[in-house]
XYZ file of N, CA and C in Angstrom:
444
model
N 90.291 146.793 79.400
C 91.682 146.816 80.199
C 91.579 148.009 80.988
N 92.183 147.628 82.265
C 91.968 148.777 83.357
C 92.986 149.821 82.961
N 92.682 151.102 83.505
C 93.472 152.340 83.047
C 94.236 152.662 84.379
N 95.301 153.436 84.014
C 96.298 153.811 84.860
C 95.560 154.819 86.001
N 94.720 155.609 85.509
C 94.115 156.589 86.316
C 92.871 157.296 85.723
N 92.152 157.969 86.513
C 91.000 158.860 85.987
C 91.040 160.146 86.690
N 91.245 161.168 85.771
C 91.425 162.613 86.234
C 90.290 162.885 87.476
N 89.023 162.556 86.896
C 87.891 162.893 87.785
C 87.995 162.306 89.194
N 88.594 161.297 89.224
C 88.716 160.491 90.538
C 89.512 161.424 91.464
N 90.546 162.037 91.066
C 91.433 162.911 91.961
C 90.783 164.149 92.061
N 90.063 164.749 91.099
C 89.567 166.042 91.171
C 88.436 165.998 92.364
N 87.621 165.086 92.165
C 86.607 164.677 93.339
C 87.455 164.856 94.744
N 88.535 164.032 94.937
C 89.167 164.294 96.200
C 88.751 163.346 97.316
N 87.954 162.417 96.947
C 87.246 161.491 98.041
C 88.120 160.282 98.080
N 88.907 160.095 99.345
C 90.022 159.117 99.513
C 89.364 157.821 99.313
N 87.939 157.523 99.822
C 87.357 156.088 99.710
C 87.329 155.795 98.092
N 86.865 156.857 97.265
C 86.739 156.531 95.889
C 87.957 156.119 95.230
N 89.018 156.764 95.619
C 90.273 156.472 95.214
C 90.735 154.872 95.613
N 90.536 154.726 96.939
C 90.837 153.418 97.343
C 89.961 152.326 96.565
N 88.699 152.515 96.542
C 87.898 151.709 95.805
C 88.450 151.296 94.311
N 88.629 152.472 93.671
C 89.040 152.401 92.267
C 90.326 151.468 92.045
N 91.175 151.885 93.041
C 92.753 151.052 92.817
C 92.555 149.676 93.325
N 91.594 149.360 94.180
C 91.446 147.932 94.614
C 90.781 147.303 93.440
N 89.729 147.709 92.800
C 89.137 147.235 91.490
C 90.067 147.078 90.502
N 90.972 148.107 90.352
C 91.937 147.999 89.190
C 92.896 147.207 89.501
N 93.319 146.997 90.567
C 94.403 145.900 90.831
C 93.828 144.487 90.684
N 92.519 144.212 91.104
C 91.898 143.025 91.069
C 91.790 142.736 89.560
N 91.292 143.669 88.708
C 91.210 143.337 87.226
C 92.299 143.203 86.641
N 93.445 143.952 86.862
C 94.804 143.742 86.386
C 95.336 142.285 86.707
N 95.088 141.855 87.889
C 95.560 140.601 88.366
C 94.822 139.312 87.589
N 93.557 139.595 87.382
C 92.871 138.566 86.518
C 93.331 138.461 85.234
N 93.615 139.844 84.600
C 94.097 139.808 83.254
C 95.470 139.071 83.029
N 96.386 139.438 84.071
C 97.690 138.695 84.014
C 97.488 137.334 84.152
N 96.824 136.846 85.162
C 96.350 135.319 85.219
C 96.056 134.716 83.947
N 95.188 135.427 83.347
C 94.646 135.000 82.073
C 95.626 134.862 80.821
N 96.292 135.901 80.886
C 97.383 136.067 79.911
C 98.513 135.013 80.193
N 98.846 134.794 81.374
C 99.946 133.805 81.687
C 99.639 132.507 81.234
N 98.366 132.151 81.110
C 97.892 130.828 80.491
C 98.222 130.648 79.057
N 98.518 131.798 78.342
C 98.632 131.944 76.864
C 100.122 131.593 76.615
N 100.102 131.044 75.383
C 101.423 131.000 74.635
C 101.382 131.723 73.279
N 101.600 132.955 73.159
C 101.223 133.649 71.851
C 102.290 133.372 70.876
N 101.757 133.347 69.573
C 102.724 133.144 68.452
C 103.737 134.112 68.384
N 104.713 133.808 67.615
C 105.673 134.687 67.572
C 105.413 136.241 67.072
N 104.435 136.244 66.218
C 104.143 137.640 65.573
C 103.334 138.500 66.717
N 102.895 137.810 67.653
C 102.204 138.515 68.697
C 102.870 138.696 70.078
N 103.980 138.225 70.025
C 104.920 138.263 71.360
C 105.289 139.560 71.858
N 105.602 140.485 70.926
C 105.759 141.933 71.391
C 104.569 142.618 72.001
N 103.494 142.476 71.382
C 102.194 142.876 71.816
C 101.933 142.327 73.189
N 101.887 140.883 73.409
C 101.764 140.162 74.616
C 102.620 140.657 75.827
N 104.020 140.803 75.414
C 104.956 141.401 76.323
C 104.592 142.683 76.873
N 104.126 143.659 75.894
C 103.897 144.966 76.325
C 102.490 144.951 77.231
N 101.527 144.117 76.946
C 100.467 143.954 77.797
C 100.871 143.538 79.308
N 101.700 142.482 79.275
C 102.130 141.981 80.600
C 102.857 143.095 81.367
N 103.679 143.836 80.808
C 104.532 144.997 81.235
C 103.479 146.048 81.814
N 102.569 146.432 81.152
C 101.575 147.418 81.363
C 100.696 147.010 82.686
N 100.264 145.656 82.629
C 99.420 145.238 83.732
C 100.266 145.031 85.028
N 101.537 144.584 84.784
C 102.320 144.486 86.013
C 102.640 145.804 86.676
N 102.804 146.801 85.905
C 103.205 148.249 86.514
C 101.729 148.761 86.937
N 100.708 148.280 86.495
C 99.292 148.918 86.977
C 99.163 148.159 88.468
N 99.505 146.986 88.559
C 99.359 146.311 89.836
C 100.317 146.944 90.674
N 101.452 147.139 90.507
C 102.500 147.807 91.486
C 102.019 149.278 91.785
N 101.567 149.988 90.833
C 100.999 151.315 90.992
C 99.825 151.399 92.053
N 98.955 150.277 91.924
C 97.859 150.196 92.591
C 98.222 149.973 94.008
N 99.219 149.062 94.259
C 99.832 148.691 95.512
C 100.235 149.797 96.251
N 101.078 150.706 95.493
C 101.705 151.765 96.053
C 100.730 152.902 96.524
N 99.551 153.029 95.701
C 98.635 153.995 96.141
C 97.980 153.547 97.330
N 97.490 152.231 97.292
C 96.663 151.731 98.379
C 97.585 151.563 99.795
N 98.771 151.497 99.584
C 99.661 151.559 100.901
C 99.928 152.909 101.286
N 100.111 153.820 100.305
C 100.028 155.295 100.628
C 98.948 155.749 101.309
N 97.764 155.477 100.779
C 96.408 155.870 101.398
C 96.082 155.204 102.656
N 96.860 154.102 102.991
C 96.452 153.439 104.307
C 97.195 154.057 105.382
N 98.117 155.007 105.177
C 98.903 155.734 106.194
C 98.212 156.969 106.462
N 98.222 157.420 107.736
C 97.749 158.663 108.211
C 98.386 159.958 107.624
N 97.713 161.105 107.534
C 98.319 162.255 107.142
C 99.346 162.827 108.227
N 100.332 163.389 107.824
C 101.279 164.089 108.867
C 100.654 165.101 109.502
N 101.026 165.371 110.649
C 100.627 166.493 111.680
C 101.197 167.842 111.215
N 102.309 167.756 110.307
C 103.073 168.738 109.789
C 102.243 169.545 108.666
N 101.711 170.770 108.796
C 100.892 171.240 107.595
C 101.690 171.513 106.271
N 103.060 171.701 106.498
C 103.971 171.870 105.333
C 104.076 170.484 104.485
N 103.936 169.305 105.100
C 104.062 168.186 104.300
C 102.743 167.734 103.425
N 102.953 167.158 102.514
C 101.917 166.839 101.691
C 100.964 165.624 102.202
N 99.729 165.945 101.827
C 98.919 164.584 102.551
C 99.207 163.521 101.719
N 98.484 162.420 102.301
C 98.555 161.036 101.626
C 97.921 160.974 100.134
N 96.805 161.770 100.128
C 96.131 161.964 98.853
C 97.038 162.674 97.725
N 97.854 163.731 98.196
C 98.735 164.407 97.364
C 99.928 163.405 96.954
N 100.364 162.683 97.854
C 101.464 161.704 97.585
C 101.015 160.623 96.709
N 99.840 160.155 96.863
C 99.182 159.157 96.009
C 99.054 159.634 94.506
N 98.662 160.972 94.539
C 98.488 161.519 93.168
C 99.703 161.707 92.479
N 100.866 162.087 93.231
C 102.087 162.171 92.703
C 102.756 160.845 92.212
N 102.239 159.753 92.853
C 102.613 158.446 92.274
C 102.012 158.150 90.819
N 100.718 158.739 90.637
C 100.206 158.281 89.370
C 100.998 159.335 88.287
N 101.349 160.410 88.679
C 101.933 161.334 87.641
C 103.322 160.700 87.201
N 103.996 160.127 88.240
C 105.306 159.536 87.952
C 105.078 158.260 87.068
N 103.863 157.446 87.480
C 103.769 156.278 86.702
C 103.309 156.622 85.222
N 102.687 157.842 84.947
C 102.156 158.112 83.731
C 103.520 158.342 82.737
N 104.517 158.899 83.458
C 105.739 159.340 82.584
C 106.397 157.931 82.230
N 106.391 157.057 83.468
C 107.246 155.740 83.357
C 106.395 154.975 82.249
N 105.284 155.072 82.205
C 104.433 154.107 81.311
C 104.185 154.545 79.801
N 104.752 155.679 79.459
C 104.695 156.407 78.151
C 105.337 155.321 77.144
N 106.387 154.695 77.478
C 107.180 153.843 76.433
C 106.373 152.640 76.233
N 105.808 152.055 77.383
C 104.980 150.841 77.259
C 103.708 151.114 76.434
N 103.090 152.317 76.765
C 101.874 152.663 76.113
C 102.197 152.774 74.497
N 103.302 153.291 74.134
C 103.703 153.419 72.726
C 103.761 152.204 71.949
N 104.609 151.147 72.789
C 104.790 149.991 72.358
C 103.424 149.132 72.120
N 102.376 149.354 73.017
C 101.247 148.671 72.930
C 100.546 149.235 71.790
N 100.384 150.515 71.468
C 99.812 151.035 70.366
C 100.359 150.625 69.177
N 101.733 150.756 69.079
C 102.554 150.334 67.658
C 102.105 148.794 67.452
N 102.024 147.870 68.521
C 101.960 146.586 68.180
C 100.380 146.398 67.882
N 99.435 146.984 68.512
C 97.946 146.899 68.281
C 97.816 147.407 66.810
N 98.477 148.485 66.398
C 98.189 148.891 65.072
C 98.902 147.836 63.906
N 99.940 147.296 64.245
C 100.312 146.190 63.266
C 99.306 145.053 63.337
N 98.585 144.810 64.392
C 97.624 143.794 64.358
C 96.455 144.176 63.503
N 96.239 145.491 63.487
C 94.882 145.848 62.891
C 95.314 146.368 61.465
N 96.613 146.250 61.044
C 97.000 146.724 59.732
C 96.232 145.769 58.537
N 95.421 146.260 57.912
C 94.417 145.478 57.042
C 95.286 145.005 55.965
N 96.043 145.861 55.319
C 97.076 145.454 54.071
C 97.944 144.341 54.588
N 98.600 144.553 55.590
C 99.639 143.429 55.946
C 98.865 142.071 56.259
N 97.688 142.136 57.061
C 97.021 140.891 57.410
C 96.530 140.238 56.043
N 96.131 141.103 55.013
C 95.500 140.514 53.811
C 96.682 139.804 53.059
N 97.892 140.579 53.100
C 98.976 139.739 52.571
C 99.326 138.387 53.041
N 98.977 138.257 54.364
C 99.259 137.005 55.119
C 98.202 136.028 54.863
N 96.936 136.617 54.480
C 95.697 135.690 54.558
C 95.621 135.395 52.992
N 95.976 136.254 52.045
C 95.582 136.081 50.505
C 96.011 134.706 50.053
N 97.372 134.346 50.402
C 97.939 133.051 50.038
C 97.109 131.860 50.458
N 96.597 131.947 51.573
C 95.841 130.828 52.134
C 94.409 130.666 51.382
N 93.800 132.060 51.196
C 92.522 131.945 50.511
C 92.778 131.518 48.999
N 93.855 131.922 48.390
C 94.246 131.278 47.098
C 94.255 129.940 47.031
N 94.991 129.306 48.025
C 95.114 127.832 48.040
C 93.666 127.168 48.169
N 92.929 127.762 48.997
C 91.714 127.337 49.316
C 90.756 127.293 48.066
N 90.832 128.336 47.361
C 90.070 128.484 46.264
C 90.549 127.635 45.263
N 91.724 127.511 45.070
C 92.305 126.571 44.157
C 91.871 125.130 44.408
N 91.840 124.778 45.671
C 91.352 123.324 45.951
C 89.986 123.167 45.809
N 89.283 124.070 46.094
C 87.766 124.097 45.710
C 87.543 123.957 44.317
N 88.299 124.856 43.638
C 88.087 124.683 42.089
C 88.461 123.368 41.541
N 89.618 122.915 41.949
C 90.101 121.617 41.493
C 88.912 120.429 41.887
N 88.277 120.639 42.947
C 87.253 119.746 43.517
C 86.254 119.658 42.513
N 85.683 120.883 42.247
C 84.555 121.024 41.430
C 84.849 120.473 39.967
N 86.184 120.657 39.423
C 86.348 120.174 38.179
C 86.371 118.639 38.253
N 86.766 118.100 39.236
C 86.810 116.629 39.413
C 85.475 116.017 39.460
N 84.634 116.942 40.225
C 83.213 116.379 40.360
C 82.387 116.481 39.076
N 82.767 117.471 38.270
C 82.232 117.497 36.921
C 82.659 116.351 36.051
N 83.938 116.062 36.049
C 84.547 115.163 35.319
C 83.852 113.649 35.696
N 83.685 113.666 36.813
C 83.071 112.268 37.304
C 81.654 112.117 37.077
N 80.985 113.260 36.851
C 79.685 113.263 36.309
C 79.493 112.839 34.805
N 80.453 113.425 34.106
C 80.550 113.182 32.536
C 80.857 111.924 32.419
N 81.875 111.214 33.163
C 82.206 109.789 33.012
C 81.020 108.786 33.214
N 80.020 109.144 34.103
C 79.024 108.406 34.470
C 78.042 108.140 33.172
N 77.841 109.010 32.467
C 76.973 109.052 31.049
C 77.646 108.192 29.952
């Protein structure tokens, strides 16, 4: 999954690297959004799905904002922030805005990975399967004994 930002990218300070990163990030996020939009998640995955969509949508918007900001020339006024500084400020704002979405994503992902809960959902299915198999074996044995 594409990430909101990379600190070393900004520390490096190369405008072209930032532009390339956010172009690639936007493309990757758009592909993910396109693929996710073709899915119809089951109810127990809906919150996770919605959080993924929200995160990717924000990532595309942030990438657009950064790319648009960096496409502009720096001001001649030395007291005004450079376009790189303005773009970096956009990432800081996005990090704050995105905290709630990231918490939801993490929470929903942990629910998906909760072994005990998932075993509780799967166990009844496994028990029915084992019961059916056991009944089938018993029937097979009975049919073998009736042949003799």
